[in-house]
Structures are given as C-alpha cells and as structure tokens.
Amino acid sequence: MRIARTRLEVGSARRTLPEPLGLVLTMGALHEGHDSLLRRAAAECESIAATIFVNPTQFGRGEDFGHYPRDEAADLSRLEALGVDLVFAPSTQEVYPAGFATTVDVGPLGERLEGAARPGHFRGVATVVTILFDLLGPGRAFFGQKDGQQTIVIRRLVRDLGLPVEVVVCPTIREPDGLAISSRNRFLSAEERAAAPVLSRALARVREAYERGEQNGDRLRELMRTTVAEEDLAALDYASVADARSLDELDSVGGAAAADGALVSLAVRLPSARLIDCLYLESG
Ligand code: AMP
C-alpha cells in the first residue's frame, strides 16, 4: 500500500495503478461504513484508493473541525487490511495552498436541508471532491447513502462538469439497533447513545406508513416529528420528504412530481452531537 502526502506523489503513484480505479473519499476515523464502500470498490475495480482528509472548508464556524476524531495510524492499518493500493493523506496546505481562491458551487441543491443548517458546507464538499477526483482520476467513486444529500450534490457536480467518473451509492451500514454508524457516534454519552436510534426509528415508521399506502408528504414529515419528540434528549433540526433530484419538498411521494423517487431525511441534535439519517423511496 503506497501512502502519498503531496499532489506530486499522488500523481506518480496513480499512474502505476490498473484501470478502473475505485475511489473512496473519507475524513478518517474509519469504521464499518467506510469498510463496506472499500469492499464494494475492491469487488468492482482493478485497483482501489482511499483519501483521508478532514476538509476544513466543509465545516462551519463553531462546528467540530478541531474536535473531529483523528487516528491516522489505526486508519492506515485498516486500509492496508482491506487491500487498498493507494492512500492519499495530504495536509491542509497541500490541498489548499496559500492564496487558494477557487470554489465549486452546486447552486440551490447545496442550500437546502444540510446546506441551510450548515451554510457553505456543500461548497466545501464540492470543491474538495473536484480537487480529489482531478488528482486521482477514478473510474468509479463510492459514496454512502447515509449522506443522502451529499450523493445528490455529487451526482449533480459530476453531471454538470462532465467529470469522467461513475458515482456509486452504497447502502447505509447500521448498528444492530438501527443507528447509522458514524465517526461522530463516539461523542455520544451512554444516555445519548440510547436515544440515538430515534432517527432510524422515525425512518422505519415512514417506510411502514408508505408501504401501507401513505403518500402525503406532510403526514410523513409529521410522523418523523412526533417520533423524535418521544426522546427528551433529541431536538429535531429538520424532517424532510423531498424530490430526490431537486430536493423540493413533496406534497405527495406518488405521481409525476416524485418521478426520481423521494429522499426522506432528518437531522437531530443531541447535546454532544448532531446526527443525520435518511432513506430513499423509489417512485411508484
Ligand atoms: P466521512 O468519513 O464521514 O466523510 O464518510 C466517507 C464516506 O463514507 C461517505 O461517502 C459517507 O457517506 C460514507 N459513510 C459514512 N458512514 C457510513 C455508513 N454508516 N454506511 C455507509 N457509508 C457510510
């Protein structure tokens, strides 16, 4: 496994790898969710690369950039065990040299939901993803469904700029009680950890209601709100049932307005961490 720290090193290591290259972008603090993306990449590609980069431009002021968990030694041995060929783990200065001024903005898609709660977040994501795609030249890039809006933003970016990469979205890996695995789960106290499955419980109720025939957007959003209200420690940031292409809130998940399916998503604040989860409903 080669470890590149600079743009120059990653470029020369990349040239030796067979096509197609499968790429998994991470912020480190690796867990079973990241493993699942890398296994899928290994199964579908001739070579695999991972990045470890806690991207400062996607964190807002007062967010947890300084406290984001970092354990590079553990991450590297995990990546080695998964058979990764190349790891790119650059410094902030390497990705954003002095005077860096260019950003990539995906427009309104990046201003809703997570983008409304975290202004500038998706500009940071789209910018770093563009830089990393350019440096690594993957044939396929693997992302988790857990960050549902991120997958929509990245598909838009790839389509709009005509980037020669296939975006593959992989299922969310969960703890046995339903909590989506996340690097931020380690911040939760025992009490908060016990409350955290409220997100997946809310989504499960939406799926059940949908399967019983409920299509009304307001009633599905209300179901998430009432579920989150059952947990004293949890405060709802948003509950959304949106068109999976435009992220417009849907009156109904059936019919032409939802031709691309619906992204059902919510964000919940617990005292020590803000958690997100989502599910995708196919149309029809
Ligand atoms: P992060 O390191 O949190 O930026 O995540 C890197 C990639 O792993 C993103 O594509 C995430 O969507 C994905 N990911 C994070 N958690 C999970 C999970 N529980 N299941 C599947 N993919 C995940």
Short mmCIF file of C-alpha atoms and ligand atoms in Angstrom, two decimals:
data_model
loop_
_atom_site.label_atom_id
_atom_site.label_comp_id
_atom_site.label_asym_id
_atom_site.label_seq_id
_atom_site.Cartn_x
_atom_site.Cartn_y
_atom_site.Cartn_z
CA MET A 1 0.00 0.00 0.00
CA ARG A 2 1.51 3.34 -1.02
CA ILE A 3 0.88 6.45 1.04
CA ALA A 4 1.03 9.77 -0.79
CA ARG A 5 1.19 13.10 1.04
CA THR A 6 1.60 15.55 -1.83
CA ARG A 7 -0.09 16.24 -5.17
CA LEU A 8 3.16 15.21 -6.90
CA GLU A 9 3.38 11.89 -5.03
CA VAL A 10 -0.25 11.00 -5.63
CA GLY A 11 0.10 11.75 -9.34
CA SER A 12 3.08 9.46 -9.84
CA ALA A 13 1.60 6.65 -7.67
CA ARG A 14 -1.69 6.90 -9.57
CA ARG A 15 -0.03 6.29 -12.95
CA THR A 16 1.08 2.79 -11.87
CA LEU A 17 -2.43 1.59 -10.91
CA PRO A 18 -4.55 -0.51 -13.27
CA GLU A 19 -7.95 0.72 -14.54
CA PRO A 20 -10.57 1.16 -13.42
CA LEU A 21 -9.56 2.73 -10.14
CA GLY A 22 -12.23 2.67 -7.43
CA LEU A 23 -12.04 5.62 -5.02
CA VAL A 24 -13.44 6.11 -1.52
CA LEU A 25 -13.15 9.61 -0.03
CA THR A 26 -13.07 9.74 3.77
CA MET A 27 -12.34 12.06 6.66
CA GLY A 28 -10.64 9.20 8.52
CA ALA A 29 -11.82 7.75 11.86
CA LEU A 30 -12.69 4.74 9.75
CA HIS A 31 -15.50 2.35 10.65
CA GLU A 32 -17.61 -0.44 9.11
CA GLY A 33 -19.41 2.08 6.88
CA HIS A 34 -16.14 3.04 5.17
CA ASP A 35 -15.09 -0.64 5.03
CA SER A 36 -18.26 -1.51 3.12
CA LEU A 37 -17.50 1.12 0.45
CA LEU A 38 -13.94 -0.15 0.07
CA ARG A 39 -15.08 -3.78 -0.20
CA ARG A 40 -17.55 -2.82 -2.89
CA ALA A 41 -14.82 -0.86 -4.71
CA ALA A 42 -12.46 -3.85 -4.48
CA ALA A 43 -15.13 -6.16 -5.89
CA GLU A 44 -15.84 -3.89 -8.87
CA CYS A 45 -12.47 -2.33 -9.72
CA GLU A 46 -8.94 -3.38 -10.66
CA SER A 47 -7.32 -1.10 -8.08
CA ILE A 48 -8.56 0.90 -5.10
CA ALA A 49 -7.59 4.16 -3.47
CA ALA A 50 -8.78 5.97 -0.35
CA THR A 51 -8.27 9.50 0.84
CA ILE A 52 -8.01 10.63 4.45
CA PHE A 53 -8.61 14.36 4.67
CA VAL A 54 -10.59 16.29 7.25
CA ASN A 55 -11.67 19.06 4.90
CA PRO A 56 -11.76 22.38 6.78
CA THR A 57 -13.86 24.16 4.15
CA GLN A 58 -16.90 21.96 4.75
CA PHE A 59 -17.05 22.79 8.46
CA GLY A 60 -18.84 25.94 9.56
CA ARG A 61 -17.71 28.29 12.28
CA GLY A 62 -18.43 26.72 15.67
CA GLU A 63 -18.63 23.22 14.18
CA ASP A 64 -16.45 20.33 15.31
CA PHE A 65 -13.46 20.65 12.89
CA GLY A 66 -10.98 20.99 15.76
CA HIS A 67 -12.51 18.06 17.62
CA TYR A 68 -13.21 15.79 14.66
CA PRO A 69 -11.74 12.36 15.59
CA ARG A 70 -8.31 11.71 14.01
CA ASP A 71 -6.40 8.43 14.29
CA GLU A 72 -4.24 8.05 11.21
CA ALA A 73 -2.21 5.05 12.41
CA ALA A 74 -5.36 3.00 13.03
CA ASP A 75 -6.87 4.16 9.73
CA LEU A 76 -3.77 3.15 7.73
CA SER A 77 -3.67 -0.37 9.18
CA ARG A 78 -7.39 -0.75 8.49
CA LEU A 79 -6.89 0.35 4.86
CA GLU A 80 -3.92 -1.99 4.46
CA ALA A 81 -6.00 -4.94 5.75
CA LEU A 82 -8.71 -4.08 3.19
CA GLY A 83 -6.17 -4.34 0.36
CA VAL A 84 -6.12 -0.64 -0.56
CA ASP A 85 -3.41 0.12 -3.16
CA LEU A 86 -3.01 3.85 -2.60
CA VAL A 87 -3.86 6.21 0.25
CA PHE A 88 -3.78 9.97 -0.23
CA ALA A 89 -3.47 11.69 3.15
CA PRO A 90 -2.47 15.29 2.42
CA SER A 91 -2.02 18.25 4.73
CA THR A 92 -4.46 21.17 4.56
CA GLN A 93 -1.76 23.31 2.85
CA GLU A 94 -1.27 20.66 0.18
CA VAL A 95 -4.94 20.73 -0.79
CA TYR A 96 -5.39 24.48 -0.26
CA PRO A 97 -2.07 26.18 -0.98
CA ALA A 98 -1.60 29.80 0.12
CA GLY A 99 -3.82 32.09 -1.91
CA PHE A 100 -6.29 29.35 -2.89
CA ALA A 101 -9.46 31.10 -4.10
CA THR A 102 -11.45 28.83 -6.45
CA THR A 103 -14.64 27.17 -5.25
CA VAL A 104 -17.20 24.87 -6.83
CA ASP A 105 -20.82 25.72 -6.04
CA VAL A 106 -23.71 23.44 -6.99
CA GLY A 107 -26.37 26.13 -6.56
CA PRO A 108 -29.71 25.68 -4.75
CA LEU A 109 -29.20 21.94 -4.14
CA GLY A 110 -26.42 22.86 -1.76
CA GLU A 111 -28.51 25.43 0.11
CA ARG A 112 -31.32 23.17 1.33
CA LEU A 113 -31.51 20.80 4.32
CA GLU A 114 -27.91 20.26 5.48
CA GLY A 115 -26.89 23.29 3.41
CA ALA A 116 -29.41 25.50 5.23
CA ALA A 117 -28.25 24.23 8.62
CA ARG A 118 -24.58 24.42 7.59
CA PRO A 119 -24.09 27.36 5.16
CA GLY A 120 -21.15 26.79 2.80
CA HIS A 121 -20.91 23.09 3.69
CA PHE A 122 -21.64 21.77 0.19
CA ARG A 123 -19.42 24.38 -1.46
CA GLY A 124 -16.61 22.91 0.67
CA VAL A 125 -17.64 19.35 -0.24
CA ALA A 126 -17.99 20.06 -3.99
CA THR A 127 -14.66 21.90 -4.08
CA VAL A 128 -12.67 19.18 -2.34
CA VAL A 129 -14.36 16.37 -4.28
CA THR A 130 -13.49 18.13 -7.56
CA ILE A 131 -9.83 18.51 -6.48
CA LEU A 132 -9.58 14.89 -5.32
CA PHE A 133 -11.29 13.49 -8.44
CA ASP A 134 -8.88 15.51 -10.56
CA LEU A 135 -5.81 14.26 -8.68
CA LEU A 136 -6.85 10.60 -8.50
CA GLY A 137 -8.79 10.14 -11.74
CA PRO A 138 -11.10 7.36 -10.51
CA GLY A 139 -13.25 5.38 -12.94
CA ARG A 140 -15.74 4.85 -10.11
CA ALA A 141 -16.23 6.63 -6.81
CA PHE A 142 -18.18 5.04 -3.95
CA PHE A 143 -20.32 7.05 -1.52
CA GLY A 144 -22.62 6.11 1.36
CA GLN A 145 -26.40 6.54 1.14
CA LYS A 146 -26.21 7.77 4.75
CA ASP A 147 -25.18 11.20 3.47
CA GLY A 148 -28.11 11.30 1.08
CA GLN A 149 -27.98 14.97 0.10
CA GLN A 150 -24.22 14.66 -0.45
CA THR A 151 -24.79 11.89 -3.02
CA ILE A 152 -27.32 14.11 -4.84
CA VAL A 153 -24.93 17.07 -4.82
CA ILE A 154 -22.05 14.93 -6.13
CA ARG A 155 -24.17 13.41 -8.91
CA ARG A 156 -25.14 16.96 -9.94
CA LEU A 157 -21.49 18.09 -9.87
CA VAL A 158 -20.36 15.13 -11.99
CA ARG A 159 -23.18 15.65 -14.50
CA ASP A 160 -22.78 19.44 -14.76
CA LEU A 161 -18.99 19.41 -15.17
CA GLY A 162 -18.98 16.24 -17.27
CA LEU A 163 -16.47 14.54 -14.97
CA PRO A 164 -15.46 11.10 -16.30
CA VAL A 165 -16.37 9.16 -13.16
CA GLU A 166 -19.24 6.86 -12.26
CA VAL A 167 -20.81 7.63 -8.89
CA VAL A 168 -21.86 4.51 -6.98
CA VAL A 169 -24.10 4.91 -3.93
CA CYS A 170 -23.86 2.11 -1.32
CA PRO A 171 -26.29 1.15 1.49
CA THR A 172 -26.02 2.65 4.97
CA ILE A 173 -24.34 0.33 7.47
CA ARG A 174 -26.10 0.31 10.85
CA GLU A 175 -25.58 -0.84 14.43
CA PRO A 176 -27.85 -3.74 15.47
CA ASP A 177 -30.33 -1.24 17.00
CA GLY A 178 -30.59 0.69 13.75
CA LEU A 179 -28.28 3.65 14.47
CA ALA A 180 -26.36 4.56 11.30
CA ILE A 181 -22.65 4.11 12.00
CA SER A 182 -20.83 7.46 12.06
CA SER A 183 -17.49 8.78 13.24
CA ARG A 184 -19.44 11.23 15.41
CA ASN A 185 -21.24 8.46 17.36
CA ARG A 186 -18.20 8.21 19.62
CA PHE A 187 -19.05 11.64 21.08
CA LEU A 188 -22.36 10.35 22.49
CA SER A 189 -22.77 9.72 26.23
CA ALA A 190 -24.40 6.43 27.24
CA GLU A 191 -27.73 8.21 27.64
CA GLU A 192 -27.45 9.90 24.25
CA ARG A 193 -26.39 6.65 22.61
CA ALA A 194 -29.57 5.07 23.99
CA ALA A 195 -31.64 7.91 22.48
CA ALA A 196 -29.83 7.98 19.09
CA PRO A 197 -31.80 5.17 17.37
CA VAL A 198 -34.73 7.62 17.30
CA LEU A 199 -33.56 8.68 13.81
CA SER A 200 -33.75 5.21 12.28
CA ARG A 201 -36.99 4.57 14.21
CA ALA A 202 -38.54 7.66 12.61
CA LEU A 203 -37.43 6.50 9.16
CA ALA A 204 -38.75 2.98 9.78
CA ARG A 205 -42.16 4.46 10.64
CA VAL A 206 -42.13 6.47 7.43
CA ARG A 207 -41.31 3.35 5.43
CA GLU A 208 -44.08 1.34 7.16
CA ALA A 209 -46.62 4.10 6.57
CA TYR A 210 -45.53 4.43 2.94
CA GLU A 211 -45.86 0.68 2.45
CA ARG A 212 -49.38 0.84 3.93
CA GLY A 213 -50.19 3.40 1.23
CA GLU A 214 -49.49 6.75 2.91
CA GLN A 215 -48.16 9.15 0.25
CA ASN A 216 -48.89 12.52 1.82
CA GLY A 217 -45.68 14.49 2.40
CA ASP A 218 -47.00 16.48 5.37
CA ARG A 219 -48.21 13.36 7.18
CA LEU A 220 -44.87 11.57 6.59
CA ARG A 221 -42.92 14.60 7.85
CA GLU A 222 -45.24 14.80 10.89
CA LEU A 223 -44.56 11.13 11.65
CA MET A 224 -40.84 11.89 11.94
CA ARG A 225 -41.52 14.96 14.11
CA THR A 226 -43.72 13.05 16.57
CA THR A 227 -41.24 10.18 16.74
CA VAL A 228 -38.31 12.50 17.56
CA ALA A 229 -40.47 14.28 20.16
CA GLU A 230 -40.65 10.96 22.09
CA GLU A 231 -36.98 11.40 23.08
CA ASP A 232 -36.35 14.12 25.66
CA LEU A 233 -32.67 14.46 24.70
CA ALA A 234 -33.35 14.88 21.00
CA ALA A 235 -34.19 18.14 19.20
CA LEU A 236 -35.27 17.99 15.58
CA ASP A 237 -33.41 20.23 13.11
CA TYR A 238 -35.48 19.21 10.09
CA ALA A 239 -37.65 16.37 8.79
CA SER A 240 -37.87 16.31 5.01
CA VAL A 241 -39.61 14.33 2.28
CA ALA A 242 -38.12 15.76 -0.88
CA ASP A 243 -37.78 15.04 -4.58
CA ALA A 244 -34.55 13.06 -4.94
CA ARG A 245 -33.32 15.19 -7.85
CA SER A 246 -34.34 18.77 -6.97
CA LEU A 247 -34.73 18.39 -3.18
CA ASP A 248 -38.04 20.30 -3.44
CA GLU A 249 -40.35 19.27 -0.59
CA LEU A 250 -43.05 16.95 -1.91
CA ASP A 251 -46.80 17.25 -1.31
CA SER A 252 -47.06 13.60 -2.27
CA VAL A 253 -44.43 10.91 -2.80
CA GLY A 254 -46.53 9.40 -5.59
CA GLY A 255 -47.07 10.75 -9.08
CA ALA A 256 -45.07 12.78 -11.56
CA ALA A 257 -43.67 15.24 -9.01
CA ALA A 258 -41.68 12.38 -7.47
CA ALA A 259 -40.54 10.69 -10.67
CA ASP A 260 -36.98 10.41 -9.36
CA GLY A 261 -38.09 8.96 -6.04
CA ALA A 262 -38.03 10.68 -2.69
CA LEU A 263 -35.25 11.35 -0.23
CA VAL A 264 -36.66 11.10 3.30
CA SER A 265 -34.17 12.69 5.67
CA LEU A 266 -33.85 14.14 9.13
CA ALA A 267 -31.27 15.84 11.33
CA VAL A 268 -31.40 15.64 15.10
CA ARG A 269 -29.38 17.49 17.73
CA LEU A 270 -28.32 15.61 20.84
CA PRO A 271 -26.33 17.51 23.48
CA SER A 272 -22.95 16.16 22.22
CA ALA A 273 -23.51 15.61 18.51
CA ARG A 274 -25.77 16.39 15.60
CA LEU A 275 -26.86 13.24 13.74
CA ILE A 276 -28.37 12.74 10.29
CA ASP A 277 -30.03 9.78 8.63
CA CYS A 278 -32.10 9.19 5.53
CA LEU A 279 -33.80 6.66 3.33
CA TYR A 280 -34.66 6.63 -0.32
CA LEU A 281 -38.17 5.78 -1.56
CA GLU A 282 -38.41 4.63 -5.17
CA SER A 283 -41.24 6.24 -7.11
CA GLY A 284 -44.37 4.23 -7.92
P1 AMP B 1 -16.92 10.53 6.11
O1 AMP B 1 -15.58 9.96 6.50
O2 AMP B 1 -17.88 10.62 7.23
O3 AMP B 1 -16.78 11.80 5.29
O4 AMP B 1 -17.56 9.46 5.11
C1 AMP B 1 -16.86 8.99 3.99
C2 AMP B 1 -17.79 8.17 3.14
O5 AMP B 1 -18.29 7.07 3.90
C3 AMP B 1 -19.03 8.96 2.65
O6 AMP B 1 -19.33 8.56 1.33
C4 AMP B 1 -20.09 8.50 3.63
O7 AMP B 1 -21.40 8.60 3.10
C5 AMP B 1 -19.70 7.06 3.84
N1 AMP B 1 -20.29 6.54 5.09
C6 AMP B 1 -20.20 7.11 6.32
N2 AMP B 1 -20.91 6.39 7.22
C7 AMP B 1 -21.48 5.36 6.52
C8 AMP B 1 -22.33 4.27 6.86
N3 AMP B 1 -22.76 4.10 8.12
N4 AMP B 1 -22.71 3.41 5.89
C9 AMP B 1 -22.28 3.59 4.61
N5 AMP B 1 -21.47 4.58 4.22
C10 AMP B 1 -21.07 5.46 5.15
#
